[in-house]
mmCIF file with all atom_site columns, N, CA and C in Angstrom:
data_model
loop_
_atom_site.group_PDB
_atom_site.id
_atom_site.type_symbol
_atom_site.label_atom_id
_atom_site.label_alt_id
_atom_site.label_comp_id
_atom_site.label_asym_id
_atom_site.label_entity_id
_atom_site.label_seq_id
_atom_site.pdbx_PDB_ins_code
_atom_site.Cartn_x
_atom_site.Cartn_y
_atom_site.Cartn_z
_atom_site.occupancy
_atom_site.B_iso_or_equiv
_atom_site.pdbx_formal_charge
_atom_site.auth_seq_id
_atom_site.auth_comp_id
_atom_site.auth_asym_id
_atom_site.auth_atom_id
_atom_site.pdbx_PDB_model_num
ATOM 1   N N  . UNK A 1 1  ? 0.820  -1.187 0.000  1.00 70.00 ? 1  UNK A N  1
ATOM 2   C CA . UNK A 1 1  ? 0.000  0.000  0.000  1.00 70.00 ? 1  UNK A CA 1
ATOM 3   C C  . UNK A 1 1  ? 0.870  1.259  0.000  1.00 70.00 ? 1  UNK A C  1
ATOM 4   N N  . UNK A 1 2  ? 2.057  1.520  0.958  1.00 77.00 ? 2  UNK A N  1
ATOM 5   C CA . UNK A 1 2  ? 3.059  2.405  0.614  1.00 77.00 ? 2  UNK A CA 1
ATOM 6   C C  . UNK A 1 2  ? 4.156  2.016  0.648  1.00 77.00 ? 2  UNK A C  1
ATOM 7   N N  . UNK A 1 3  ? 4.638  3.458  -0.087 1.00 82.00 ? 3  UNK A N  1
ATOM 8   C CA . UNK A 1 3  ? 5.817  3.082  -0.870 1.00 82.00 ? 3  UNK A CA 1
ATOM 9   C C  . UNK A 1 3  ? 7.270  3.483  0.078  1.00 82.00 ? 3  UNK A C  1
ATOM 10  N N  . UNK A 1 4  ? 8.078  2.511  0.362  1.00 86.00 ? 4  UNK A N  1
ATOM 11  C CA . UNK A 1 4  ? 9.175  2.481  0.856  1.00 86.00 ? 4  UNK A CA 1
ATOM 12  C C  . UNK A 1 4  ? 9.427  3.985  0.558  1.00 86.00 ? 4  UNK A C  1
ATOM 13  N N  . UNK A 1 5  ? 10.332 4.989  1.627  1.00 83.00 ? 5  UNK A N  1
ATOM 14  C CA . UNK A 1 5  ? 11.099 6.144  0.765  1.00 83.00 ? 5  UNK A CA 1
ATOM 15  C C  . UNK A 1 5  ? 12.572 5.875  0.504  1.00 83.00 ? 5  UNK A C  1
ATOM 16  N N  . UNK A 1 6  ? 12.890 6.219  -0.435 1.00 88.00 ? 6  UNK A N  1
ATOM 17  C CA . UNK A 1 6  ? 14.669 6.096  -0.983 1.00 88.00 ? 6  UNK A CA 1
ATOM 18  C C  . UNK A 1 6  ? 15.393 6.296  0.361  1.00 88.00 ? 6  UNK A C  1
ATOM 19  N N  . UNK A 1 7  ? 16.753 5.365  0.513  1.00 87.00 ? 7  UNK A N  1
ATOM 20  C CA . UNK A 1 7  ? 17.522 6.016  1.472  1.00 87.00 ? 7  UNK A CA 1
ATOM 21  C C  . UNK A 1 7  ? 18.103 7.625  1.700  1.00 87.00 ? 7  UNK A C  1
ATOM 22  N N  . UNK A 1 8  ? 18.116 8.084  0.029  1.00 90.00 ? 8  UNK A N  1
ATOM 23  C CA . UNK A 1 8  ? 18.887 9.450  0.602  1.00 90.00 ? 8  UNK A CA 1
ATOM 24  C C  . UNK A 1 8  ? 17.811 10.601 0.852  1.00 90.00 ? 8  UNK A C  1
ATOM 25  N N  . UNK A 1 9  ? 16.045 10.485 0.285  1.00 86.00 ? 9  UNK A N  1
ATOM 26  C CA . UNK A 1 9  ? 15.595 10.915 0.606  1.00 86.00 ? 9  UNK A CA 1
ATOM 27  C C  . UNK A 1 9  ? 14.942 11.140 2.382  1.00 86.00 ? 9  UNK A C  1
ATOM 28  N N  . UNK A 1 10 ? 14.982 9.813  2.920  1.00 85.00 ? 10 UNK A N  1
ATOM 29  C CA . UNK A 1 10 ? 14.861 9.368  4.329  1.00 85.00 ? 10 UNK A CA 1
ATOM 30  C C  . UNK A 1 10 ? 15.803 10.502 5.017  1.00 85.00 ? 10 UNK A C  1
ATOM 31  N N  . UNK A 1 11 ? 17.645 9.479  4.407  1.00 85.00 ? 11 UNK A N  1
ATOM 32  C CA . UNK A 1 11 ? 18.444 10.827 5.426  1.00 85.00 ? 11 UNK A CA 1
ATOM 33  C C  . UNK A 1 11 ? 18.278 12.564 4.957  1.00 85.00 ? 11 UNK A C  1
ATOM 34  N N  . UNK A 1 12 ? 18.263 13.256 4.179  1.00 83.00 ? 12 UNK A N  1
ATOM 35  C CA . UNK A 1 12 ? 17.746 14.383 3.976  1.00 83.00 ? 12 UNK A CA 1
ATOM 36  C C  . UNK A 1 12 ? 16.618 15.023 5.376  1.00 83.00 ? 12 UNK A C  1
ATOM 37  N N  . UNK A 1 13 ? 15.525 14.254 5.145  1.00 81.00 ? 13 UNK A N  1
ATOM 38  C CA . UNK A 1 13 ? 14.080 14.192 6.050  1.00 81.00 ? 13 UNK A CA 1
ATOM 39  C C  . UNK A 1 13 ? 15.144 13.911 7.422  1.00 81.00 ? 13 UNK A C  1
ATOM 40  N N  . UNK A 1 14 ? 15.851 13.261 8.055  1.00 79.00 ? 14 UNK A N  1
ATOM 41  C CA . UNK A 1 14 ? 16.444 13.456 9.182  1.00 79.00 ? 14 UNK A CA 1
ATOM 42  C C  . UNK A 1 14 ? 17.233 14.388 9.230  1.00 79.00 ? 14 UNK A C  1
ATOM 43  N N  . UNK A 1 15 ? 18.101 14.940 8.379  1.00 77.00 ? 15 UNK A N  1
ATOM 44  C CA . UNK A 1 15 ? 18.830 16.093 8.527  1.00 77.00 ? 15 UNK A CA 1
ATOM 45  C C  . UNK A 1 15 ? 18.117 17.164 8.266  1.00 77.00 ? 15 UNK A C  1
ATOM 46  N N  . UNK A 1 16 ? 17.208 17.787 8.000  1.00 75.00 ? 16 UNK A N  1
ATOM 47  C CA . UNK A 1 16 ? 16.353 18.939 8.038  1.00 75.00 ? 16 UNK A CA 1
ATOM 48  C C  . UNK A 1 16 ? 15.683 18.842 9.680  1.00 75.00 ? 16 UNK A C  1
ATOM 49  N N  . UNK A 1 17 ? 15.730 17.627 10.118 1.00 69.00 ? 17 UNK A N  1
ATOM 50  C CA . UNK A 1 17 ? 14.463 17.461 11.291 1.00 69.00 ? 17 UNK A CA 1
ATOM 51  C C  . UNK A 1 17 ? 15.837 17.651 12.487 1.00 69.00 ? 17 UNK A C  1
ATOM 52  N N  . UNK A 1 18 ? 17.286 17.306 12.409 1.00 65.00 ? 18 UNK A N  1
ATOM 53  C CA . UNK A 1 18 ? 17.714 17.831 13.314 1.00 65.00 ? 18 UNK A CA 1
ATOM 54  C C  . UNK A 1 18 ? 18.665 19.181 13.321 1.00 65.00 ? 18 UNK A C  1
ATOM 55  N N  . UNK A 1 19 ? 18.347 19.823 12.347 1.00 63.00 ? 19 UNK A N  1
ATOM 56  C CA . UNK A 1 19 ? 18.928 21.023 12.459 1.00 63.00 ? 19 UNK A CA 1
ATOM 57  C C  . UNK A 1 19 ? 17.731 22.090 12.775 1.00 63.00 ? 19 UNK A C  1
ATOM 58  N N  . UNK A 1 20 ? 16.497 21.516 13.224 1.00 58.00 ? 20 UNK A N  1
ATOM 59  C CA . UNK A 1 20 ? 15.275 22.742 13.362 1.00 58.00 ? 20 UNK A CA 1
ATOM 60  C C  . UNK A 1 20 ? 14.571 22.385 14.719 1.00 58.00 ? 20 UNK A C  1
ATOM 61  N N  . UNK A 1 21 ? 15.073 23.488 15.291 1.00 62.00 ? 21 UNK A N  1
ATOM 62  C CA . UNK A 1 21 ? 15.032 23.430 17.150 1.00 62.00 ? 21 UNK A CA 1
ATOM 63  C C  . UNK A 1 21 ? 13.047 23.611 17.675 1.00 62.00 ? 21 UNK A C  1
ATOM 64  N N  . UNK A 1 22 ? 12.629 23.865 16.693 1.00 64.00 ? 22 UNK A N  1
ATOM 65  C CA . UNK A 1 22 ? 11.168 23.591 16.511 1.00 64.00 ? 22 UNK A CA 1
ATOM 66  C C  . UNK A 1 22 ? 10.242 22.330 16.661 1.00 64.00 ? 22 UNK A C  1
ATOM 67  N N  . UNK A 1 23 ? 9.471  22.365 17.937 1.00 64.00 ? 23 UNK A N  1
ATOM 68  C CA . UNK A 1 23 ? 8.254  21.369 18.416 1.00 64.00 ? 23 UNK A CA 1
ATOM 69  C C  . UNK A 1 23 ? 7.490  21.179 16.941 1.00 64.00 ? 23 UNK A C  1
ATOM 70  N N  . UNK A 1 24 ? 7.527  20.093 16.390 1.00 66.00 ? 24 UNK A N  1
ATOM 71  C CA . UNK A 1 24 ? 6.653  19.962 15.165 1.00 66.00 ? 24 UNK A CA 1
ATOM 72  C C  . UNK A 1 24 ? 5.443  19.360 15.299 1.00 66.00 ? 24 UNK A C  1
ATOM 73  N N  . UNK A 1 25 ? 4.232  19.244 14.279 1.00 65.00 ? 25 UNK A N  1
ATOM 74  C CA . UNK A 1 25 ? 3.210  19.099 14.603 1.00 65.00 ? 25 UNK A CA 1
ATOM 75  C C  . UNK A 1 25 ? 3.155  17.518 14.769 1.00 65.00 ? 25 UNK A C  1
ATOM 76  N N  . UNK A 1 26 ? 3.948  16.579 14.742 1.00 70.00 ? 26 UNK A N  1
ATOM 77  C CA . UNK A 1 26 ? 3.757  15.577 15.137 1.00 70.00 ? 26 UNK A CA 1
ATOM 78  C C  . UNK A 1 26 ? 4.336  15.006 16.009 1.00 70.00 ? 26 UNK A C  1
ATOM 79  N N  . UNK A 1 27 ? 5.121  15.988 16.950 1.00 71.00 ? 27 UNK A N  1
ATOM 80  C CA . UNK A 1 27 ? 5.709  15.780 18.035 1.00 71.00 ? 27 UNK A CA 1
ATOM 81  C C  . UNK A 1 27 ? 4.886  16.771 19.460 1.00 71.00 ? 27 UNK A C  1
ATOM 82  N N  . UNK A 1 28 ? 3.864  17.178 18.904 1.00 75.00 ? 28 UNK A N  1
ATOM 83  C CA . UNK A 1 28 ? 3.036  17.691 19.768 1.00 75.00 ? 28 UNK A CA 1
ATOM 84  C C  . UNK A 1 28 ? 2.008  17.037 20.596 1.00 75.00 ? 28 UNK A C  1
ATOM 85  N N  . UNK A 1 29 ? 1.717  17.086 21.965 1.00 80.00 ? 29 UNK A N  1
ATOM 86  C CA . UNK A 1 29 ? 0.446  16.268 22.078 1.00 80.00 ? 29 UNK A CA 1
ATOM 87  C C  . UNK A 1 29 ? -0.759 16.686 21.719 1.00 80.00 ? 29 UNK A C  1
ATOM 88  N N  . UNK A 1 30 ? -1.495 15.833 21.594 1.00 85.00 ? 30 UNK A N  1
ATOM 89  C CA . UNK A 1 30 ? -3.096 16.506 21.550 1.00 85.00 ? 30 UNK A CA 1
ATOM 90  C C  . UNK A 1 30 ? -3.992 16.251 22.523 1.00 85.00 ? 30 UNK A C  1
ATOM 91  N N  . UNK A 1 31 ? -5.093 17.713 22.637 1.00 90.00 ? 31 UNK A N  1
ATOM 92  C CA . UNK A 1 31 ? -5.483 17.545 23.677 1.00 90.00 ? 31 UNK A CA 1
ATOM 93  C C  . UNK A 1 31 ? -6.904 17.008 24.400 1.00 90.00 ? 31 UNK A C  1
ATOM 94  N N  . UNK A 1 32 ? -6.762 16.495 25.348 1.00 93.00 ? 32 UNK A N  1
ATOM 95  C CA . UNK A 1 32 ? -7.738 15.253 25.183 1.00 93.00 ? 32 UNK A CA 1
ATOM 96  C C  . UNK A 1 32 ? -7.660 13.638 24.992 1.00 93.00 ? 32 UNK A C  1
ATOM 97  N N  . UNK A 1 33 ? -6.494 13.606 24.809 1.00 90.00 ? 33 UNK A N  1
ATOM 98  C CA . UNK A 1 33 ? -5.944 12.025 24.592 1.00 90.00 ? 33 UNK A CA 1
ATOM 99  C C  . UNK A 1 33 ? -5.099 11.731 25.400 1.00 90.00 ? 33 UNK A C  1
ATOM 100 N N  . UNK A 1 34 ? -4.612 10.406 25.649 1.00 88.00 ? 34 UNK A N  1
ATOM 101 C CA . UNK A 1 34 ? -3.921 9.564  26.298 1.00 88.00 ? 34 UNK A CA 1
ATOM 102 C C  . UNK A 1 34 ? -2.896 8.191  25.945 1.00 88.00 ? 34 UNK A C  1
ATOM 103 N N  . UNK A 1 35 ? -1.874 8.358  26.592 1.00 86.00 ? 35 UNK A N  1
ATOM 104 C CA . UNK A 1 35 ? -1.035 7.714  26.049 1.00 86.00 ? 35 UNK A CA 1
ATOM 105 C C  . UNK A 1 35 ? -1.909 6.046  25.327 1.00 86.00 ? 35 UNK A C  1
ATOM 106 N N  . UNK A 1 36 ? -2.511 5.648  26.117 1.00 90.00 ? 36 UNK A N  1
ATOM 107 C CA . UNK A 1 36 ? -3.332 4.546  25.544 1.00 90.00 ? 36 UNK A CA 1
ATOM 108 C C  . UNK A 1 36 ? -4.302 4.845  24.552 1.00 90.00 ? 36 UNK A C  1
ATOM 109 N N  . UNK A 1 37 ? -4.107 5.809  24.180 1.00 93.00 ? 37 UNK A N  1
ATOM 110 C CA . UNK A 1 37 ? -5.072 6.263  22.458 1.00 93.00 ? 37 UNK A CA 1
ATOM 111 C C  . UNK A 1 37 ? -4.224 5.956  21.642 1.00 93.00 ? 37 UNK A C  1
ATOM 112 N N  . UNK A 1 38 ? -2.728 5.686  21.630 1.00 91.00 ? 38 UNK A N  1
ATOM 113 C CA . UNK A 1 38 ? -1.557 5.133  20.813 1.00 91.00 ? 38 UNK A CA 1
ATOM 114 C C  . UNK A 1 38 ? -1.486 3.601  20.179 1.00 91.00 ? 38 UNK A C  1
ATOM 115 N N  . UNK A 1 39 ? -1.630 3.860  19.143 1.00 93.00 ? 39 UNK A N  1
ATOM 116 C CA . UNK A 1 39 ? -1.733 2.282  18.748 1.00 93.00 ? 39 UNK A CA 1
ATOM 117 C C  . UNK A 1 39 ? -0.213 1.549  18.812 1.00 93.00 ? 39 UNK A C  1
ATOM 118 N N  . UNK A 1 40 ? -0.054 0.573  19.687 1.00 93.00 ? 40 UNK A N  1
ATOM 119 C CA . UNK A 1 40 ? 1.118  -0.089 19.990 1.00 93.00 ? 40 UNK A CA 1
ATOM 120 C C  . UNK A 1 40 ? 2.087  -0.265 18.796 1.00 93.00 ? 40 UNK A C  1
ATOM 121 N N  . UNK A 1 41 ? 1.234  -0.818 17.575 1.00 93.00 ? 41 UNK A N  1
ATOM 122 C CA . UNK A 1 41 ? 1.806  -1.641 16.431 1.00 93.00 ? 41 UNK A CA 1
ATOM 123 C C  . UNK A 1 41 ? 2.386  -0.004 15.824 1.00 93.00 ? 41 UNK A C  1
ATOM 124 N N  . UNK A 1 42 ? 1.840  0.844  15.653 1.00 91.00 ? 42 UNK A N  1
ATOM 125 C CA . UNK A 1 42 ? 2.686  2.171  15.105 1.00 91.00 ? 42 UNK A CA 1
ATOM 126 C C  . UNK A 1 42 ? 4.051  2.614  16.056 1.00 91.00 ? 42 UNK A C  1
ATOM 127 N N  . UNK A 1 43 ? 4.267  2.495  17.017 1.00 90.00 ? 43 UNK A N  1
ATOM 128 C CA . UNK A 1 43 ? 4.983  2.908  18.093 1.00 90.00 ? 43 UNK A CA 1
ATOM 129 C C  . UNK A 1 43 ? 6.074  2.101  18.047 1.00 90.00 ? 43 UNK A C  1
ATOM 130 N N  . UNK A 1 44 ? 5.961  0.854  18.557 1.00 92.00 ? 44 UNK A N  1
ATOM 131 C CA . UNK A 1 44 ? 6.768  0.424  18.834 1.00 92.00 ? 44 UNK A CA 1
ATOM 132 C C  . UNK A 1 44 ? 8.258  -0.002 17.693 1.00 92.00 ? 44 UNK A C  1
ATOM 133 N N  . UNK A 1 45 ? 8.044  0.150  16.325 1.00 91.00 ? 45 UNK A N  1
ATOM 134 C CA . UNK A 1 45 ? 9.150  -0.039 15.640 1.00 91.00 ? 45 UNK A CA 1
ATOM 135 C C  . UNK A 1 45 ? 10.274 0.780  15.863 1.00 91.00 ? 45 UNK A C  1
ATOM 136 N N  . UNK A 1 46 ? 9.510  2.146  16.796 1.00 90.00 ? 46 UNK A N  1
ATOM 137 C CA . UNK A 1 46 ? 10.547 3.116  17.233 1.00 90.00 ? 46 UNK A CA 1
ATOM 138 C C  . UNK A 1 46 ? 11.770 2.343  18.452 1.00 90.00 ? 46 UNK A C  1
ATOM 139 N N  . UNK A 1 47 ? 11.457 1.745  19.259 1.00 91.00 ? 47 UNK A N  1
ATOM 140 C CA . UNK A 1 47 ? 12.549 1.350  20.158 1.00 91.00 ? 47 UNK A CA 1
ATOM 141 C C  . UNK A 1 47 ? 13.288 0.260  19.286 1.00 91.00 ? 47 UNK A C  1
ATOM 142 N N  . UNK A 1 48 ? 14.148 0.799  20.319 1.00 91.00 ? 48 UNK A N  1
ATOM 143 C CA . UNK A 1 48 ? 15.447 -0.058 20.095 1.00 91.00 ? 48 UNK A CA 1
ATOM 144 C C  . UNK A 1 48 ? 16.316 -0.776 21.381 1.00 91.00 ? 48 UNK A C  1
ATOM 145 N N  . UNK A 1 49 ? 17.476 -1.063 21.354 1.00 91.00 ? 49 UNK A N  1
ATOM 146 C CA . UNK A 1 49 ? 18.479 -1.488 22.711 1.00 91.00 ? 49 UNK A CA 1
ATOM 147 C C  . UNK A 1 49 ? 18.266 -1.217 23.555 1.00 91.00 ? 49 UNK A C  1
ATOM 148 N N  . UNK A 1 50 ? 18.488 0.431  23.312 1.00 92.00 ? 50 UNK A N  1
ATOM 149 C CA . UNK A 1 50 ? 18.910 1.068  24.489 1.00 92.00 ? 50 UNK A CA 1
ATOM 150 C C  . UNK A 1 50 ? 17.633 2.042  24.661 1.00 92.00 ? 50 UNK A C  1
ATOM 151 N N  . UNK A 1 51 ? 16.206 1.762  24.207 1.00 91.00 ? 51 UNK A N  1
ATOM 152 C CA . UNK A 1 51 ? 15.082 2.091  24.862 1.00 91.00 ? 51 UNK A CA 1
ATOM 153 C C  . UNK A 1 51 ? 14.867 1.769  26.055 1.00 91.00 ? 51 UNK A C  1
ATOM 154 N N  . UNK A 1 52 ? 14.073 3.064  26.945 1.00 92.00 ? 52 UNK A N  1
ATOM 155 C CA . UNK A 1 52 ? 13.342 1.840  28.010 1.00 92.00 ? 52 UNK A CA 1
ATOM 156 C C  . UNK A 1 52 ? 12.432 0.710  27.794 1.00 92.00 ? 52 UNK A C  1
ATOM 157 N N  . UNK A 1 53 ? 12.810 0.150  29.113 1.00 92.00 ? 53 UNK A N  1
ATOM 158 C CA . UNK A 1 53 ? 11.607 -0.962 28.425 1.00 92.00 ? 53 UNK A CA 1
ATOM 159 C C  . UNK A 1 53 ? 10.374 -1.158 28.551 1.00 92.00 ? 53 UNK A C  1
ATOM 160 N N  . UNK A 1 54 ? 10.267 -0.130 29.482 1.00 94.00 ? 54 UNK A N  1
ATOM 161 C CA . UNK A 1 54 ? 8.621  0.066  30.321 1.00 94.00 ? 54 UNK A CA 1
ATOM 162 C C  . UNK A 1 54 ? 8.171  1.136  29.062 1.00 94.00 ? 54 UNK A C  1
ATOM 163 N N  . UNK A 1 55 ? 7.259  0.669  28.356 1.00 92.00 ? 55 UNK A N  1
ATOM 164 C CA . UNK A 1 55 ? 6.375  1.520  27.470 1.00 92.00 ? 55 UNK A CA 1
ATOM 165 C C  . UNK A 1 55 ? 5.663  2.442  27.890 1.00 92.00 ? 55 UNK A C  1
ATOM 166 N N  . UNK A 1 56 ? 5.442  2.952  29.226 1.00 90.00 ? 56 UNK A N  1
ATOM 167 C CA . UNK A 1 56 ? 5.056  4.394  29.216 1.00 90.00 ? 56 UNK A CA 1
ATOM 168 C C  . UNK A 1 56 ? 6.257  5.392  29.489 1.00 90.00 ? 56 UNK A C  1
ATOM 169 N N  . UNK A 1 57 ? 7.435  4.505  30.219 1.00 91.00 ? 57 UNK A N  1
ATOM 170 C CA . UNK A 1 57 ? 8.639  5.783  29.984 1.00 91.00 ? 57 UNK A CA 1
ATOM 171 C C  . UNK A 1 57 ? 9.229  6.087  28.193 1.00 91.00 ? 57 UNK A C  1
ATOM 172 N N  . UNK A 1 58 ? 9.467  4.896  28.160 1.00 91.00 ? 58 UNK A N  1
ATOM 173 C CA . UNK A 1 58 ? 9.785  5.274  26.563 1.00 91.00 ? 58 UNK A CA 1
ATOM 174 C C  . UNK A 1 58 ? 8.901  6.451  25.823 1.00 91.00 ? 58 UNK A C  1
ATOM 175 N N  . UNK A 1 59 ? 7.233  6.045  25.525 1.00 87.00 ? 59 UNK A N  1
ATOM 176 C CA . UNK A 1 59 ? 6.663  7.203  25.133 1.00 87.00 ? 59 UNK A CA 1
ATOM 177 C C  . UNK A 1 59 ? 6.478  8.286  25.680 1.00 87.00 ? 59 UNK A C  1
ATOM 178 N N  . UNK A 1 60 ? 6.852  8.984  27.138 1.00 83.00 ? 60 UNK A N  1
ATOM 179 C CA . UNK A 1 60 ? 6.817  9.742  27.519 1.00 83.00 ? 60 UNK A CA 1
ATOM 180 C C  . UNK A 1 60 ? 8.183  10.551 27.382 1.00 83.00 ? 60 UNK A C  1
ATOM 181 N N  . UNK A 1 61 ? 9.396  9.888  27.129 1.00 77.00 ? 61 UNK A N  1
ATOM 182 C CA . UNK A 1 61 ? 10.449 10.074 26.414 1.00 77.00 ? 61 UNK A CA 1
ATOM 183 C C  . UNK A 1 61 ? 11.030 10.994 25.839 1.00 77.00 ? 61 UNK A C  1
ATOM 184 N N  . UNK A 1 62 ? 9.880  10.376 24.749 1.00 60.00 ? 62 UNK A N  1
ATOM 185 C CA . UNK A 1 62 ? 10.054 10.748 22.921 1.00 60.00 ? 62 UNK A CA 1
ATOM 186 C C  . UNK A 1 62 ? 10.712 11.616 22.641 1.00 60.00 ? 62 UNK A C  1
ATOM 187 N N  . UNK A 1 63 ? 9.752  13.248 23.749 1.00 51.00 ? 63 UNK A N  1
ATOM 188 C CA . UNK A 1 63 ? 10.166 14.109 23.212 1.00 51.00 ? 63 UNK A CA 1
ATOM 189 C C  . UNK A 1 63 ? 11.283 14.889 23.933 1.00 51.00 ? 63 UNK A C  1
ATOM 190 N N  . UNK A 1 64 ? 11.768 14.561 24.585 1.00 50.00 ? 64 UNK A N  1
ATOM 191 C CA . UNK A 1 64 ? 13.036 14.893 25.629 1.00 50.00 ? 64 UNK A CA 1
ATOM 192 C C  . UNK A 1 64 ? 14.281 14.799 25.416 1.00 50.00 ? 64 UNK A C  1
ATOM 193 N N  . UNK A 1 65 ? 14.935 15.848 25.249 1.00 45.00 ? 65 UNK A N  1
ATOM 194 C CA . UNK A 1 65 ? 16.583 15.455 24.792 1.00 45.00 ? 65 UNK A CA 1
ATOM 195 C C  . UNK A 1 65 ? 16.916 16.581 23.887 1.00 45.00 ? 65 UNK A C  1
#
């Protein structure tokens, strides 16, 4: 259904996203919802190793750093 993106287009899309010190609209919460309004299966491809492993620290995380 979708289409893989090219590798150099991917890294591009990461190098624009860490040179811009700007809360973006999908790193925002919304209001009225809860971490359990998150569908697991979208989320979780994000961790890795050295994630936590308790899934509400990890998503509470995200945006920190």
């Amino acid at each position: 259904m979708y289409e893989k993106m090219k590798p150099d287009v991917l890294a591009r899309l990461f190098q624009q996203r860490s040179q811009a010190r700007l809360i973006r609209f999908d790193e925002q919460t919304v209001p009225g919802t809860a971490l359990n309004d998150l569908n697991p299966k979208l989320w979780n491809r994000f961790k890795t190793v050295i994630s936590p492993k308790d899934d509400r620290e990890f998503l509470e995380n995200r945006n920190s750093g």
